[in-house]
Each structure stands twice: as structure tokens, then as C-alpha cells.
Coordinates of N, CA and C in Angstrom, one line a residue:
X1 N -7.1 0.3 -14.3 CA -7.4 1.5 -13.6 C -8.7 1.5 -12.7
X2 N -9.7 0.9 -13.3 CA -11.0 0.8 -12.6 C -10.9 -0.1 -11.4
X3 N -10.1 -1.2 -11.5 CA -9.9 -2.1 -10.3 C -9.2 -1.4 -9.2
X4 N -8.2 -0.6 -9.6 CA -7.4 0.1 -8.5 C -8.3 1.1 -7.9
X5 N -9.0 1.9 -8.7 CA -9.9 2.9 -8.1 C -11.0 2.3 -7.2
X6 N -11.5 1.1 -7.6 CA -12.5 0.5 -6.8 C -11.9 -0.1 -5.5
X7 N -10.7 -0.6 -5.6 CA -10.0 -1.1 -4.4 C -9.8 0.0 -3.4
X8 N -9.3 1.1 -3.9 CA -9.0 2.3 -3.0 C -10.3 2.8 -2.4
X9 N -11.3 2.8 -3.2 CA -12.6 3.3 -2.6 C -13.1 2.3 -1.5
X10 N -13.0 1.0 -1.8 CA -13.4 0.0 -0.7 C -12.5 0.2 0.5
X11 N -11.2 0.3 0.3 CA -10.2 0.5 1.4 C -10.6 1.7 2.2
X12 N -10.8 2.8 1.6 CA -11.1 4.0 2.4 C -12.4 3.9 3.1
X13 N -13.4 3.3 2.4 CA -14.7 3.1 3.0 C -14.7 2.1 4.2
X14 N -13.7 1.3 4.3 CA -13.6 0.3 5.3 C -12.9 0.8 6.6
X15 N -12.2 1.9 6.5 CA -11.5 2.5 7.6 C -12.5 3.0 8.7
X16 N -12.3 2.6 9.9 CA -13.2 3.0 11.0 C -13.0 4.5 11.3
X17 N -11.7 5.0 11.1 CA -11.4 6.4 11.3 C -10.2 6.7 10.5
X18 N -10.0 7.9 10.1 CA -8.8 8.3 9.5 C -8.8 8.4 8.0
X19 N -9.9 8.0 7.4 CA -10.0 8.0 5.9 C -9.7 9.4 5.3
X20 N -10.1 10.4 6.1 CA -9.9 11.8 5.6 C -8.4 12.1 5.6
X21 N -7.5 11.3 6.2 CA -6.1 11.6 6.2 C -5.4 11.1 4.9
X22 N -6.2 10.4 4.0 CA -5.6 9.9 2.8 C -6.3 10.5 1.6
X23 N -5.5 10.8 0.6 CA -5.9 11.3 -0.7 C -6.1 10.1 -1.6
X24 N -7.3 9.8 -2.1 CA -7.5 8.6 -2.9 C -6.6 8.6 -4.1
X25 N -6.3 9.8 -4.7 CA -5.5 9.9 -5.9 C -4.0 9.5 -5.6
X26 N -3.6 9.8 -4.4 CA -2.2 9.4 -4.0 C -2.1 7.9 -3.8
X27 N -3.1 7.4 -3.1 CA -3.2 5.9 -2.9 C -3.2 5.2 -4.3
X28 N -4.0 5.7 -5.2 CA -4.0 5.1 -6.5 C -2.7 5.2 -7.2
X29 N -2.1 6.4 -7.1 CA -0.8 6.6 -7.8 C 0.3 5.7 -7.2
X30 N 0.2 5.4 -5.9 CA 1.2 4.6 -5.2 C 1.0 3.1 -5.7
X31 N -0.2 2.7 -5.8 CA -0.5 1.3 -6.3 C 0.0 1.2 -7.8
X32 N -0.4 2.2 -8.6 CA 0.0 2.1 -10.0 C 1.6 2.2 -10.1
X33 N 2.2 3.0 -9.3 CA 3.7 3.0 -9.3 C 4.3 1.7 -9.0
X34 N 3.7 1.0 -8.0 CA 4.2 -0.3 -7.6 C 4.0 -1.3 -8.7
X35 N 2.8 -1.2 -9.3 CA 2.5 -2.2 -10.4 C 3.4 -1.9 -11.6
X36 N 3.8 -0.6 -11.8 CA 4.7 -0.3 -12.9 C 6.2 -0.6 -12.6
X37 N 6.5 -1.0 -11.4 CA 7.8 -1.5 -11.0 C 8.8 -0.4 -10.7
X38 N 8.3 0.9 -10.4 CA 9.2 1.9 -10.0 C 9.3 2.1 -8.5
X39 N 8.7 1.2 -7.8 CA 8.9 1.2 -6.3 C 8.1 2.3 -5.6
X40 N 7.1 2.9 -6.2 CA 6.4 3.9 -5.6 C 7.0 5.3 -5.7
X41 N 7.8 5.5 -6.7 CA 8.4 6.8 -6.9 C 7.8 7.5 -8.1
X42 N 6.6 7.2 -8.5 CA 5.9 7.7 -9.6 C 5.4 9.1 -9.4
X43 N 4.8 9.7 -10.4 CA 4.3 11.0 -10.3 C 3.1 11.1 -9.3
X44 N 3.0 12.3 -8.7 CA 2.0 12.4 -7.7 C 2.4 11.9 -6.3
X45 N 3.6 11.5 -6.1 CA 4.1 11.0 -4.8 C 5.2 11.8 -4.3
X46 N 5.1 13.1 -4.4 CA 6.2 14.0 -4.0 C 6.4 14.1 -2.5
X47 N 5.4 14.0 -1.8 CA 5.5 14.1 -0.3 C 5.9 12.8 0.3
X48 N 7.2 12.8 0.7 CA 7.7 11.5 1.3 C 6.9 11.0 2.5
X49 N 6.5 11.9 3.4 CA 5.8 11.5 4.6 C 4.5 10.9 4.2
X50 N 3.7 11.5 3.3 CA 2.4 11.0 2.9 C 2.6 9.7 2.2
X51 N 3.6 9.6 1.4 CA 3.9 8.3 0.6 C 4.2 7.2 1.6
X52 N 5.0 7.5 2.6 CA 5.4 6.4 3.6 C 4.1 6.0 4.4
X53 N 3.3 7.0 4.8 CA 2.1 6.6 5.5 C 1.2 5.8 4.7
X54 N 1.0 6.1 3.4 CA 0.2 5.4 2.5 C 0.7 4.0 2.3
X55 N 2.0 3.8 2.1 CA 2.7 2.5 2.0 C 2.4 1.7 3.2
X56 N 2.6 2.2 4.4 CA 2.4 1.5 5.6 C 1.0 1.0 5.7
X57 N 0.0 1.9 5.5 CA -1.4 1.5 5.7 C -1.8 0.4 4.7
X58 N -1.4 0.6 3.4 CA -1.7 -0.3 2.4 C -1.1 -1.7 2.7
X59 N 0.2 -1.7 3.1 CA 0.9 -2.9 3.4 C 0.2 -3.7 4.5
X60 N -0.1 -3.0 5.6 CA -0.8 -3.6 6.7 C -2.2 -4.2 6.3
X61 N -2.8 -3.5 5.4 CA -4.1 -3.9 4.9 C -3.9 -5.2 4.1
X62 N -2.9 -5.2 3.2 CA -2.7 -6.4 2.4 C -2.3 -7.6 3.2
X63 N -1.5 -7.4 4.3 CA -1.1 -8.5 5.2 C -2.4 -9.1 5.8
X64 N -3.3 -8.2 6.2 CA -4.5 -8.7 6.8 C -5.4 -9.4 5.7
X65 N -5.5 -8.9 4.5 CA -6.3 -9.5 3.5 C -5.8 -10.8 3.1
X66 N -4.4 -10.9 3.0 CA -3.8 -12.2 2.6 C -3.7 -13.2 3.7
X67 N -4.1 -12.7 4.9 CA -4.0 -13.6 6.1 C -2.6 -14.2 6.4
X68 N -1.6 -13.3 6.2 CA -0.2 -13.7 6.4 C 0.1 -13.9 7.9
X69 N 0.7 -15.0 8.2 CA 1.1 -15.3 9.6 C 2.4 -14.6 9.9
X70 N 2.9 -14.8 11.1 CA 4.1 -14.1 11.5 C 5.3 -14.5 10.6
X71 N 5.5 -15.8 10.3 CA 6.6 -16.2 9.5 C 6.5 -15.6 8.1
X72 N 5.3 -15.6 7.5 CA 5.1 -15.0 6.2 C 5.3 -13.5 6.2
X73 N 4.9 -12.8 7.3 CA 5.2 -11.4 7.4 C 6.7 -11.1 7.5
X74 N 7.4 -12.0 8.2 CA 8.9 -11.8 8.3 C 9.5 -11.9 6.9
X75 N 9.0 -12.9 6.1 CA 9.5 -13.1 4.8 C 9.2 -11.9 3.9
X76 N 8.0 -11.4 4.0 CA 7.6 -10.2 3.2 C 8.5 -9.1 3.5
X77 N 8.8 -8.8 4.8 CA 9.7 -7.8 5.2 C 11.1 -8.0 4.7
X78 N 11.6 -9.3 4.7 CA 12.9 -9.6 4.2 C 13.0 -9.3 2.7
X79 N 12.0 -9.7 2.0 CA 12.0 -9.5 0.6 C 12.0 -8.0 0.3
X80 N 11.2 -7.2 1.0 CA 11.2 -5.8 0.8 C 12.5 -5.2 1.1
X81 N 13.2 -5.6 2.2 CA 14.5 -5.1 2.5 C 15.5 -5.4 1.4
X82 N 15.4 -6.6 0.8 CA 16.4 -6.9 -0.3 C 16.1 -6.0 -1.5
X83 N 14.9 -5.7 -1.7 CA 14.6 -4.9 -2.9 C 15.1 -3.4 -2.7
X84 N 15.0 -3.0 -1.4 CA 15.4 -1.6 -1.1 C 16.9 -1.5 -1.2
X85 N 17.6 -2.6 -0.8 CA 19.1 -2.6 -0.8 C 19.7 -2.7 -2.2
X86 N 18.9 -3.0 -3.2 CA 19.4 -3.1 -4.6 C 19.5 -1.8 -5.2

């Protein structure tokens, strides 16, 4: 839990603008839900629009942090699509 909180704090602190648009608790819940394997449908994620926005921003951040190239990004999207289809 402390690692996730610290990551979210660093993430929000690194945003040039728009950090106020994100609730740290929702971002933490989204990460915990993903780690728990429920695909981000955990408690505290009732607002679909906010959840989608948080997912998108976190995913883009992880792509940048992992330095994924175009082919790796396509593979990531393909894997995500396969998981959603299941």
C-alpha cells in the first residue's frame, strides 16, 4: 500500500497541469484493483468516466516509464483487447 501511495503522489506531483482533476484515492483504488486482478472494477471506482480517464492517464504514464516503442505499444493494446474480450 505504501508503494502505491508513493507512486500516486509522485505521479500527481509530476503532472504539469491537471493534477487537480484526479482524486489520489481513486487512482490508488484503480491500481489496487488491477493488482487484485478484478480489472479495475473494485470499490471506490463507481464513476465510469473518472475510472476511464484515470486508466488512460496511468496507462500513458506507464508506457512512457517503460519506454515502450510503437510495436510494444501495439502488443500492449492487443493484450488488453484480448483480456476485455474474455
